[in-house]
CSV table of C-alpha atoms in Angstrom, one decimal:
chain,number,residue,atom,x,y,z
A,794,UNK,CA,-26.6,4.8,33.0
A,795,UNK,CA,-23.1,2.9,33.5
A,796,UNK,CA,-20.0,5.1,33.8
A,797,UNK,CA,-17.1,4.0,32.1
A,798,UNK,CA,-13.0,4.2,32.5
A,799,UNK,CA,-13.5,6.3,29.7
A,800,UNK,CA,-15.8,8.3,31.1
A,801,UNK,CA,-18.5,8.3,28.5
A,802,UNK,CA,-20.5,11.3,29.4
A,803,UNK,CA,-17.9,13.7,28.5
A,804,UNK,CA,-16.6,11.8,25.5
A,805,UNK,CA,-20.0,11.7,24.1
A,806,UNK,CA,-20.5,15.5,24.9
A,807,UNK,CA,-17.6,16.0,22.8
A,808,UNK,CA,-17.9,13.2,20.8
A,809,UNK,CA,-21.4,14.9,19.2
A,810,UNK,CA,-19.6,18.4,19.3
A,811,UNK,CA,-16.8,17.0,16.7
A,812,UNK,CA,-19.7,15.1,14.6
A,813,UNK,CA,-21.6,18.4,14.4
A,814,UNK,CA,-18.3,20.2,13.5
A,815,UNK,CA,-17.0,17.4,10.9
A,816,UNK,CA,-20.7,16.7,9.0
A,817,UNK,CA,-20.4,21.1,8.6
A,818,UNK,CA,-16.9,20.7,7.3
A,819,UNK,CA,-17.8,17.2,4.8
A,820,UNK,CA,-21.2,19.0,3.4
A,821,UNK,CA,-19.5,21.7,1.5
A,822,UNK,CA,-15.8,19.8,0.7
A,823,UNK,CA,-15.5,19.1,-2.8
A,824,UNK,CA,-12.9,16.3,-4.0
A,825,UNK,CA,-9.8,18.2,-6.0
A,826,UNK,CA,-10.8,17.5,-9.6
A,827,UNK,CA,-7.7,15.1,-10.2
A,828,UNK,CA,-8.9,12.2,-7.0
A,829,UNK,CA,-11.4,9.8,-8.5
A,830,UNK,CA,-13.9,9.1,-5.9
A,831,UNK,CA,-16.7,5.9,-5.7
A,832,UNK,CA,-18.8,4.0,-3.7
A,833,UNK,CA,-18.8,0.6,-3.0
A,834,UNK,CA,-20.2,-2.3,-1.2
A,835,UNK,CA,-19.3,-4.3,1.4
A,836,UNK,CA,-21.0,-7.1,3.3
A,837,UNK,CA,-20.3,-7.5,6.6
A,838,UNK,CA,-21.9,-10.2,8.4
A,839,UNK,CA,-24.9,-10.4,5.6
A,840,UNK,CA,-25.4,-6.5,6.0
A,841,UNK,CA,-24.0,-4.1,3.2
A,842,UNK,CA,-21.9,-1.5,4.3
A,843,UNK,CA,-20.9,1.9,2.5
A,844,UNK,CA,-17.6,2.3,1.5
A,845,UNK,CA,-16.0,5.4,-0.3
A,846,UNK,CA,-13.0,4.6,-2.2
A,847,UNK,CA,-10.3,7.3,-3.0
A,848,UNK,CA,-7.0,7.4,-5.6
A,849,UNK,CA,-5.4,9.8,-8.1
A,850,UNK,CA,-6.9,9.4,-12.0
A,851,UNK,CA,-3.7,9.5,-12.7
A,852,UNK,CA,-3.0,6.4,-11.2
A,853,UNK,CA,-5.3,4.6,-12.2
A,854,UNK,CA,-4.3,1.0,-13.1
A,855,UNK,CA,-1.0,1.0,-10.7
A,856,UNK,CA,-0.5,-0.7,-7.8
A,857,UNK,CA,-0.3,1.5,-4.4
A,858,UNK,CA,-0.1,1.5,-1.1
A,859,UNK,CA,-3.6,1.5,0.9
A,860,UNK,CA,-5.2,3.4,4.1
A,861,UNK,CA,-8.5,2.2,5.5
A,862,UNK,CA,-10.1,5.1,7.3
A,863,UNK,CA,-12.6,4.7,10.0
A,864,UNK,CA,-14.5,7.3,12.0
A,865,UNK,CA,-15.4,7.1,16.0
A,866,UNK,CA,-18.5,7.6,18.1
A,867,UNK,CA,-21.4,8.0,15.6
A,868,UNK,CA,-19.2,10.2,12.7
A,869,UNK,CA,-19.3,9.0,8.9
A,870,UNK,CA,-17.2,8.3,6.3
A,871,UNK,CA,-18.3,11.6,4.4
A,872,UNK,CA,-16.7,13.9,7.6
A,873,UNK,CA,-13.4,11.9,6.7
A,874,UNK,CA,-13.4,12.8,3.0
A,875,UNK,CA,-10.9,16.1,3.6
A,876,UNK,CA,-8.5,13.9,5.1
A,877,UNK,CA,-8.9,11.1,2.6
A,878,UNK,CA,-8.7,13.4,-0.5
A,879,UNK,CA,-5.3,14.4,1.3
A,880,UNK,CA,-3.9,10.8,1.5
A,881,UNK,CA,-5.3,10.5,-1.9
A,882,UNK,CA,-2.9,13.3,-3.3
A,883,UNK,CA,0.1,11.7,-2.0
A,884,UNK,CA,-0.3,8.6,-4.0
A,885,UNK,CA,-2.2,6.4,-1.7
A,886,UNK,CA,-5.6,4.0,-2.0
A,887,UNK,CA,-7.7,5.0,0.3
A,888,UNK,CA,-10.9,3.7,1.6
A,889,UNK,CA,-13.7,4.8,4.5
A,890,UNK,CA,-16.8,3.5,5.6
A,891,UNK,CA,-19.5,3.5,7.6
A,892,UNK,CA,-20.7,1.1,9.9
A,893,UNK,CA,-23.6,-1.1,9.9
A,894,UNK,CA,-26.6,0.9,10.8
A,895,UNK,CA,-24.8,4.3,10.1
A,896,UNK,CA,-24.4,6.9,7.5
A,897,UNK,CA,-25.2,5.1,4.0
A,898,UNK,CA,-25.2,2.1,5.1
A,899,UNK,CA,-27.9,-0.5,5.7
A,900,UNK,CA,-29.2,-1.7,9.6
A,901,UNK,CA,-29.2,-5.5,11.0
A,902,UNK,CA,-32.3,-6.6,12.0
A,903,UNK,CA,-33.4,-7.5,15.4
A,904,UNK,CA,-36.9,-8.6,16.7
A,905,UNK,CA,-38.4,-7.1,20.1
A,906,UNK,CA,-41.9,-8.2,20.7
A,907,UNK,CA,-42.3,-10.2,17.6
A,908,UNK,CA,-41.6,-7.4,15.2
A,909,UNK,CA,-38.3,-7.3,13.4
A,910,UNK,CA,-37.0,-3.8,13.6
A,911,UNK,CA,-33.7,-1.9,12.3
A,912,UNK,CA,-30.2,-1.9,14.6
A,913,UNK,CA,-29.7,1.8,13.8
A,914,UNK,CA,-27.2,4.6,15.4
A,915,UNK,CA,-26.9,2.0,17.7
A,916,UNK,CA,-22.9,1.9,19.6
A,917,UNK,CA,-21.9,-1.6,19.6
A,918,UNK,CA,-18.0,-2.3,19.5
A,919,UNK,CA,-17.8,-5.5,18.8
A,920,UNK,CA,-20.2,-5.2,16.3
A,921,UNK,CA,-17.9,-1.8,14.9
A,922,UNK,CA,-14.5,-3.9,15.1
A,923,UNK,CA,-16.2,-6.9,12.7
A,924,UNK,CA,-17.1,-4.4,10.3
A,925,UNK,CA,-13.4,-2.9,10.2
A,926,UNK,CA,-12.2,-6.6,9.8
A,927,UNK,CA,-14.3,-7.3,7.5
A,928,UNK,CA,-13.4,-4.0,5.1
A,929,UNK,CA,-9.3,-5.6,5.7
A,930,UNK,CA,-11.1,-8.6,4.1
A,931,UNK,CA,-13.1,-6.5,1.1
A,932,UNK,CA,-10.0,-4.6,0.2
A,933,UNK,CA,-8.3,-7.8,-0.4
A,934,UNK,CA,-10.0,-7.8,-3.8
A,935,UNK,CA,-9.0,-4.4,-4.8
A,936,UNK,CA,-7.1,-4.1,-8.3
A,937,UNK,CA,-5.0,-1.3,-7.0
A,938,UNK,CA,-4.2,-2.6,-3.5
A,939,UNK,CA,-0.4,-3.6,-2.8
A,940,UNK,CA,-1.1,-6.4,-0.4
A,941,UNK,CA,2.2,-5.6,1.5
A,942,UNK,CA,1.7,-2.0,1.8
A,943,UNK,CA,-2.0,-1.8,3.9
A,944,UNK,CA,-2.3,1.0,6.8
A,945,UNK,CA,-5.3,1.8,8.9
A,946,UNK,CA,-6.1,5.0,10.6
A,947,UNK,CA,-8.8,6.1,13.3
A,948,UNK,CA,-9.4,8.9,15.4
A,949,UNK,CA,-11.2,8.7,19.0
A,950,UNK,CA,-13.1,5.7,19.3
A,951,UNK,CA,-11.6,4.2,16.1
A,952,UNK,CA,-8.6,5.2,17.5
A,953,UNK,CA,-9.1,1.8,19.6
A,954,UNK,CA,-10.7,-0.1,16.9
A,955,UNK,CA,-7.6,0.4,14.8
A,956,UNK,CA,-5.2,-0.9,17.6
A,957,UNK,CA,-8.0,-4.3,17.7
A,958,UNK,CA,-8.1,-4.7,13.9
A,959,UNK,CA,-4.3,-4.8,13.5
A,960,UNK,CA,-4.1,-7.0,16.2
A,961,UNK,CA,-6.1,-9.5,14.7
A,962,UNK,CA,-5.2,-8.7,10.8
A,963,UNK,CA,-1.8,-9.4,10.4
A,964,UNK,CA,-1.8,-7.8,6.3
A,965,UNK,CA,-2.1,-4.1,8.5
A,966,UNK,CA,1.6,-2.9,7.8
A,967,UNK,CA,1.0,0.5,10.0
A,968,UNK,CA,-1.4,1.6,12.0
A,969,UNK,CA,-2.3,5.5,13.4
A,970,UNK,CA,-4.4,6.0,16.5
A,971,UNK,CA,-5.4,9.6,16.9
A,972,UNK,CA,-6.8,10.9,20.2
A,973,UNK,CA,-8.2,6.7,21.1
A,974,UNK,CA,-10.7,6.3,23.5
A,975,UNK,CA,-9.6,2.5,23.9
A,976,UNK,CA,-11.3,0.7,26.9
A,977,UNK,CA,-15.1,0.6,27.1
A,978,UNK,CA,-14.9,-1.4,30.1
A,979,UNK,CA,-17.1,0.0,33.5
A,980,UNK,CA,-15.1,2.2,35.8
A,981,UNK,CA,-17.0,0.5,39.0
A,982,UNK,CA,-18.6,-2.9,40.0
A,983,UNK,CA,-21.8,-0.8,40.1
A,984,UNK,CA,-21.8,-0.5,36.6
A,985,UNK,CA,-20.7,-3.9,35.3
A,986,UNK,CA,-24.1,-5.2,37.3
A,987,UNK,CA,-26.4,-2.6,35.7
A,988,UNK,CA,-24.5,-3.5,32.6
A,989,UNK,CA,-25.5,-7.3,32.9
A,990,UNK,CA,-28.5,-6.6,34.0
A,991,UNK,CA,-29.8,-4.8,31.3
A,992,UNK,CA,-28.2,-7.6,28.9
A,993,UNK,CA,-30.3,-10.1,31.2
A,994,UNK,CA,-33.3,-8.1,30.0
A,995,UNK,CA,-32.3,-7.6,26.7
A,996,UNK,CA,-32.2,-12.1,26.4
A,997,UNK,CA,-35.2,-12.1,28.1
A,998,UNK,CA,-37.0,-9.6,25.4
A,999,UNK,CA,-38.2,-7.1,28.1
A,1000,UNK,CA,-36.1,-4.3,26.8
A,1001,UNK,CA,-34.5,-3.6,23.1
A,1002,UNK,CA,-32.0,-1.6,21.5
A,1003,UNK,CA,-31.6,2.3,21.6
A,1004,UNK,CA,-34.2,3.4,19.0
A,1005,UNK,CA,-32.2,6.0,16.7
A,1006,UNK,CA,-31.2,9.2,17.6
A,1007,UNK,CA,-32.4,8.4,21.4
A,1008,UNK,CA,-31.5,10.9,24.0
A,1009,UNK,CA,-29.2,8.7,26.6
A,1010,UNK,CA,-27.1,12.1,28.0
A,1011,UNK,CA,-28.4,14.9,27.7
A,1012,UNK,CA,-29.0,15.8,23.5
A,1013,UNK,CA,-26.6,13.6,22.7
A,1014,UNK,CA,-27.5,10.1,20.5
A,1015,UNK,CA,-26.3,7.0,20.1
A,1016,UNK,CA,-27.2,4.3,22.6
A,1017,UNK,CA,-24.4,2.1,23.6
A,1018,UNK,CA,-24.8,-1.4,23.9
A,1019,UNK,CA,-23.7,-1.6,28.1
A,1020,UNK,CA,-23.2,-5.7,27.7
A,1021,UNK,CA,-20.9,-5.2,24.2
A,1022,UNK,CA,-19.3,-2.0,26.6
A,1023,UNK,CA,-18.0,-4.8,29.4
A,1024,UNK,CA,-15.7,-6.9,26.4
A,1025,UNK,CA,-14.5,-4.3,24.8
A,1026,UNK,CA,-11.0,-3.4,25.9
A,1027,UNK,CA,-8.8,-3.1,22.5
A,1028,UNK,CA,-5.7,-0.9,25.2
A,1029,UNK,CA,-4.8,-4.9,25.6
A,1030,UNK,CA,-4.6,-5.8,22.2
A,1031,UNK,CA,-1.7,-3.6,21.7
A,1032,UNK,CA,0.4,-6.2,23.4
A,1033,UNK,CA,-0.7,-8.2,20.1
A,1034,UNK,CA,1.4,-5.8,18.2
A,1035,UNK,CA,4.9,-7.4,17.5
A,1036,UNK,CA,5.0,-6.0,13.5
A,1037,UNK,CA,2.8,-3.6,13.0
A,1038,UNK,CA,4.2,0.2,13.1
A,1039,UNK,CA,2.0,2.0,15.2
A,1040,UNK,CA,1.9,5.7,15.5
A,1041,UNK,CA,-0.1,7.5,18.9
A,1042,UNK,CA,-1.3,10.7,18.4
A,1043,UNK,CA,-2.7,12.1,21.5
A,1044,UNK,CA,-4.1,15.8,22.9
A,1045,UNK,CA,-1.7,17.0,25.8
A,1046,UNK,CA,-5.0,18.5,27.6
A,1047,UNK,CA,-7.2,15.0,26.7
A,1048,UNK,CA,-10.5,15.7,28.9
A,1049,UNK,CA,-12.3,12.4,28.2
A,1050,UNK,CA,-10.1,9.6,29.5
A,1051,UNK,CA,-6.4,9.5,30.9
A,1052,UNK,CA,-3.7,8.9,28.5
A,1053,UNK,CA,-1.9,6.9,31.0
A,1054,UNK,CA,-4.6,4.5,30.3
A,1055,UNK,CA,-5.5,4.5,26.5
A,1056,UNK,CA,-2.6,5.4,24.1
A,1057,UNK,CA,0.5,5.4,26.6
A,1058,UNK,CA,-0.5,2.0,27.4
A,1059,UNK,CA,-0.7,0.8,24.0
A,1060,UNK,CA,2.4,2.3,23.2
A,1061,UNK,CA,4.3,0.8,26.4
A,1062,UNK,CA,2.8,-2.6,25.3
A,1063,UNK,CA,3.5,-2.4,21.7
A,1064,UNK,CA,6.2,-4.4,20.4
A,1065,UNK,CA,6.9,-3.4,16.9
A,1066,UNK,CA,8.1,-0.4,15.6
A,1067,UNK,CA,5.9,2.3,17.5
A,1068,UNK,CA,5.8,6.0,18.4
A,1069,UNK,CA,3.8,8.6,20.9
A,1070,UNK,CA,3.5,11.8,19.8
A,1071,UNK,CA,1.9,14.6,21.9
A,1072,UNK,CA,0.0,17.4,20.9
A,1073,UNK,CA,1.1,20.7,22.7
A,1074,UNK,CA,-1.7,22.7,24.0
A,1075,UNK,CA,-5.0,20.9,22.6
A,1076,UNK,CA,-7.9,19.2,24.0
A,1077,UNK,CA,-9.5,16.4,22.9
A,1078,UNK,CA,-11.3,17.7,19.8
A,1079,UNK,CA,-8.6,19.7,19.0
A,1080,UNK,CA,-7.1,17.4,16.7
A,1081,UNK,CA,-10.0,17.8,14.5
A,1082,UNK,CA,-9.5,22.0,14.4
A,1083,UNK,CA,-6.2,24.1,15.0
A,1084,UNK,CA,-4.2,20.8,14.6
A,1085,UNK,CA,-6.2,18.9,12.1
A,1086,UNK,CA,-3.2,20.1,9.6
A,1087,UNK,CA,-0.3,18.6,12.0
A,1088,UNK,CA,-1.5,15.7,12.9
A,1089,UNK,CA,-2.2,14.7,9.1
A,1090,UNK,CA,1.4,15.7,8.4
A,1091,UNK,CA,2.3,13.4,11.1
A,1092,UNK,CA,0.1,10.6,10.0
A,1093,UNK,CA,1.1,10.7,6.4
A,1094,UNK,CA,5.1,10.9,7.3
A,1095,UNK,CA,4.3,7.8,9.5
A,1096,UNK,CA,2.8,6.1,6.5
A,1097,UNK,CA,5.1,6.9,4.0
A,1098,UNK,CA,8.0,5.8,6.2
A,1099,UNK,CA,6.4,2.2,6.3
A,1100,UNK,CA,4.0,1.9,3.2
A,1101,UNK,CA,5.9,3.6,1.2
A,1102,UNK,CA,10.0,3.4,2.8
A,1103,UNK,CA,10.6,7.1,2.7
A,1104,UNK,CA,12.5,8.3,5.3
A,1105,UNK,CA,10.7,11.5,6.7
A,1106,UNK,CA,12.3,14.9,6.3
């Protein structure tokens, strides 16, 4: 299996770990009685995708400033409700999703020796990035979007798919990127050529995709797509990001990946308004336990600085 710059093996260990954590944490969450919560559709490349949409009843009717939420390797948009419910409260719109062949929502098809066959828990990136652009599109259409006041947050592999959607979307206003894993590209020559070799097989229909829930390291599910793996660098988008306010959250003891080469980088190459904070004393998936509560606080003071023009306390 090909090694990554990110290396994958640990951030999928963890990655799992957090997933576990989160779906524990979304089961027993209820919505505060005064956030109206419904699901939607969106169609994303001729595939309906689930969508949970969030506001305050007592808004209902106004205009307001927007987040799209999006999960990272594998999670769903139910393990992002606390956090949406939260955005909710402080007057925001708020949408998550999940992505094709995820969660609620439906699968492509693909066919492997003549049969057509469900895309599901599969790890594409491009294929994860379309879907986010294409929920920018669906919430277009929103009655209670304000068109100049859209945000986007995501934490670990979103946390790259955020800095590539606002990079191609100029409507996102403000972006967070918590913890981002952003560069799927193979660490070593080595594994570009397994990489392209399996994507050789795959064109050739001798191998397919990951069949859900397949074991690729370890326990652990979710087969990547190697050949999607060796495009997908969204670190060099951030160079893309001239009016965008971006804020990067990152873990001051990150074990998957090197800062130096994820979110300082983006931050170094971002041109608009931008900022790199630094959580003291936390690992990776620690962002999603002692210091869930922070780095909310952080993200919402980030929006509601450029959604919202308040100037934080």
């Amino acid at each position: 299996m090909p090694s990554t710059n990110i290396r994958l093996g640990s951030f999928l260990a963890v990655a799992l770990f957090v997933s576990t954590l989160l779906a524990a944490q979304a089961g027993p969450y209820q919505v505060p009685p005064e956030v109206d919560l419904r699901t939607a559709n969106v169609i994303s490349e001729g595939v309906r995708i689930q969508a949970e949409v969030l506001s305050l009843k007592s808004l209902a009717g106004k205009k307001l400033p927007t987040i799209v939420m999006g999960h990272g390797w594998g999670g769903v948009a139910a393990q992002l409700r606390r956090d949406a419910a939260e955005f909710a409260q402080a007057g925001y719109l708020v949408v998550t999703f999940d992505y094709r062949g995820w969660g609620a929502s439906d699968s492509r098809m693909a066919v492997f020796q003549g049969k057509e066959v469900p895309v599901r828990e599969v790890v594409d990136p491009l294929d994860m990035a379309t879907d986010w652009l294409n929920v920018l599109h669906w919430v277009q259409a929103e009655p209670q979007l304000d068109p100049a006041r859209l945000g986007i947050w995501g934490s670990s592999y979103a946390g790259g798919h955020v800095i590539y959607a606002a990079a191609h979307d100029p409507r996102v206003k403000a972006l967070v990127s918590q913890v981002g894993g952003m560069d799927s590209r193979p660490a070593t020559e080595a594994d570009r050529q397994r990489a392209l070799a399996e994507a050789t097989k795959m064109t050739r229909g001798e191998v397919g995709y990951y069949p859900p829930r397949a074991q690729i390291v370890g326990k652990l599910y979710g087969g990547p797509v190697w050949s999607k793996m060796l495009l997908y660098a969204p670190v060099e988008d951030a160079a893309k990001l001239d009016k965008c306010a971006s804020l990067f959250i990152i873990a001051e003891k990150e074990e998957l990946f090197d800062n130096r080469d994820n979110a300082i980088k983006a931050y170094n190459l971002a041109k608009g308004p931008k900022k790199l904070e630094t959580i003291p004393g936390i690992t990776h998936y620690g962002v999603y336990l002692q210091a869930r509560e922070q780095c909310h606080k952080l993200s919402q003071a980030w929006f509601d600085e450029y959604l919202k023009g308040e100037t934080p306390k």
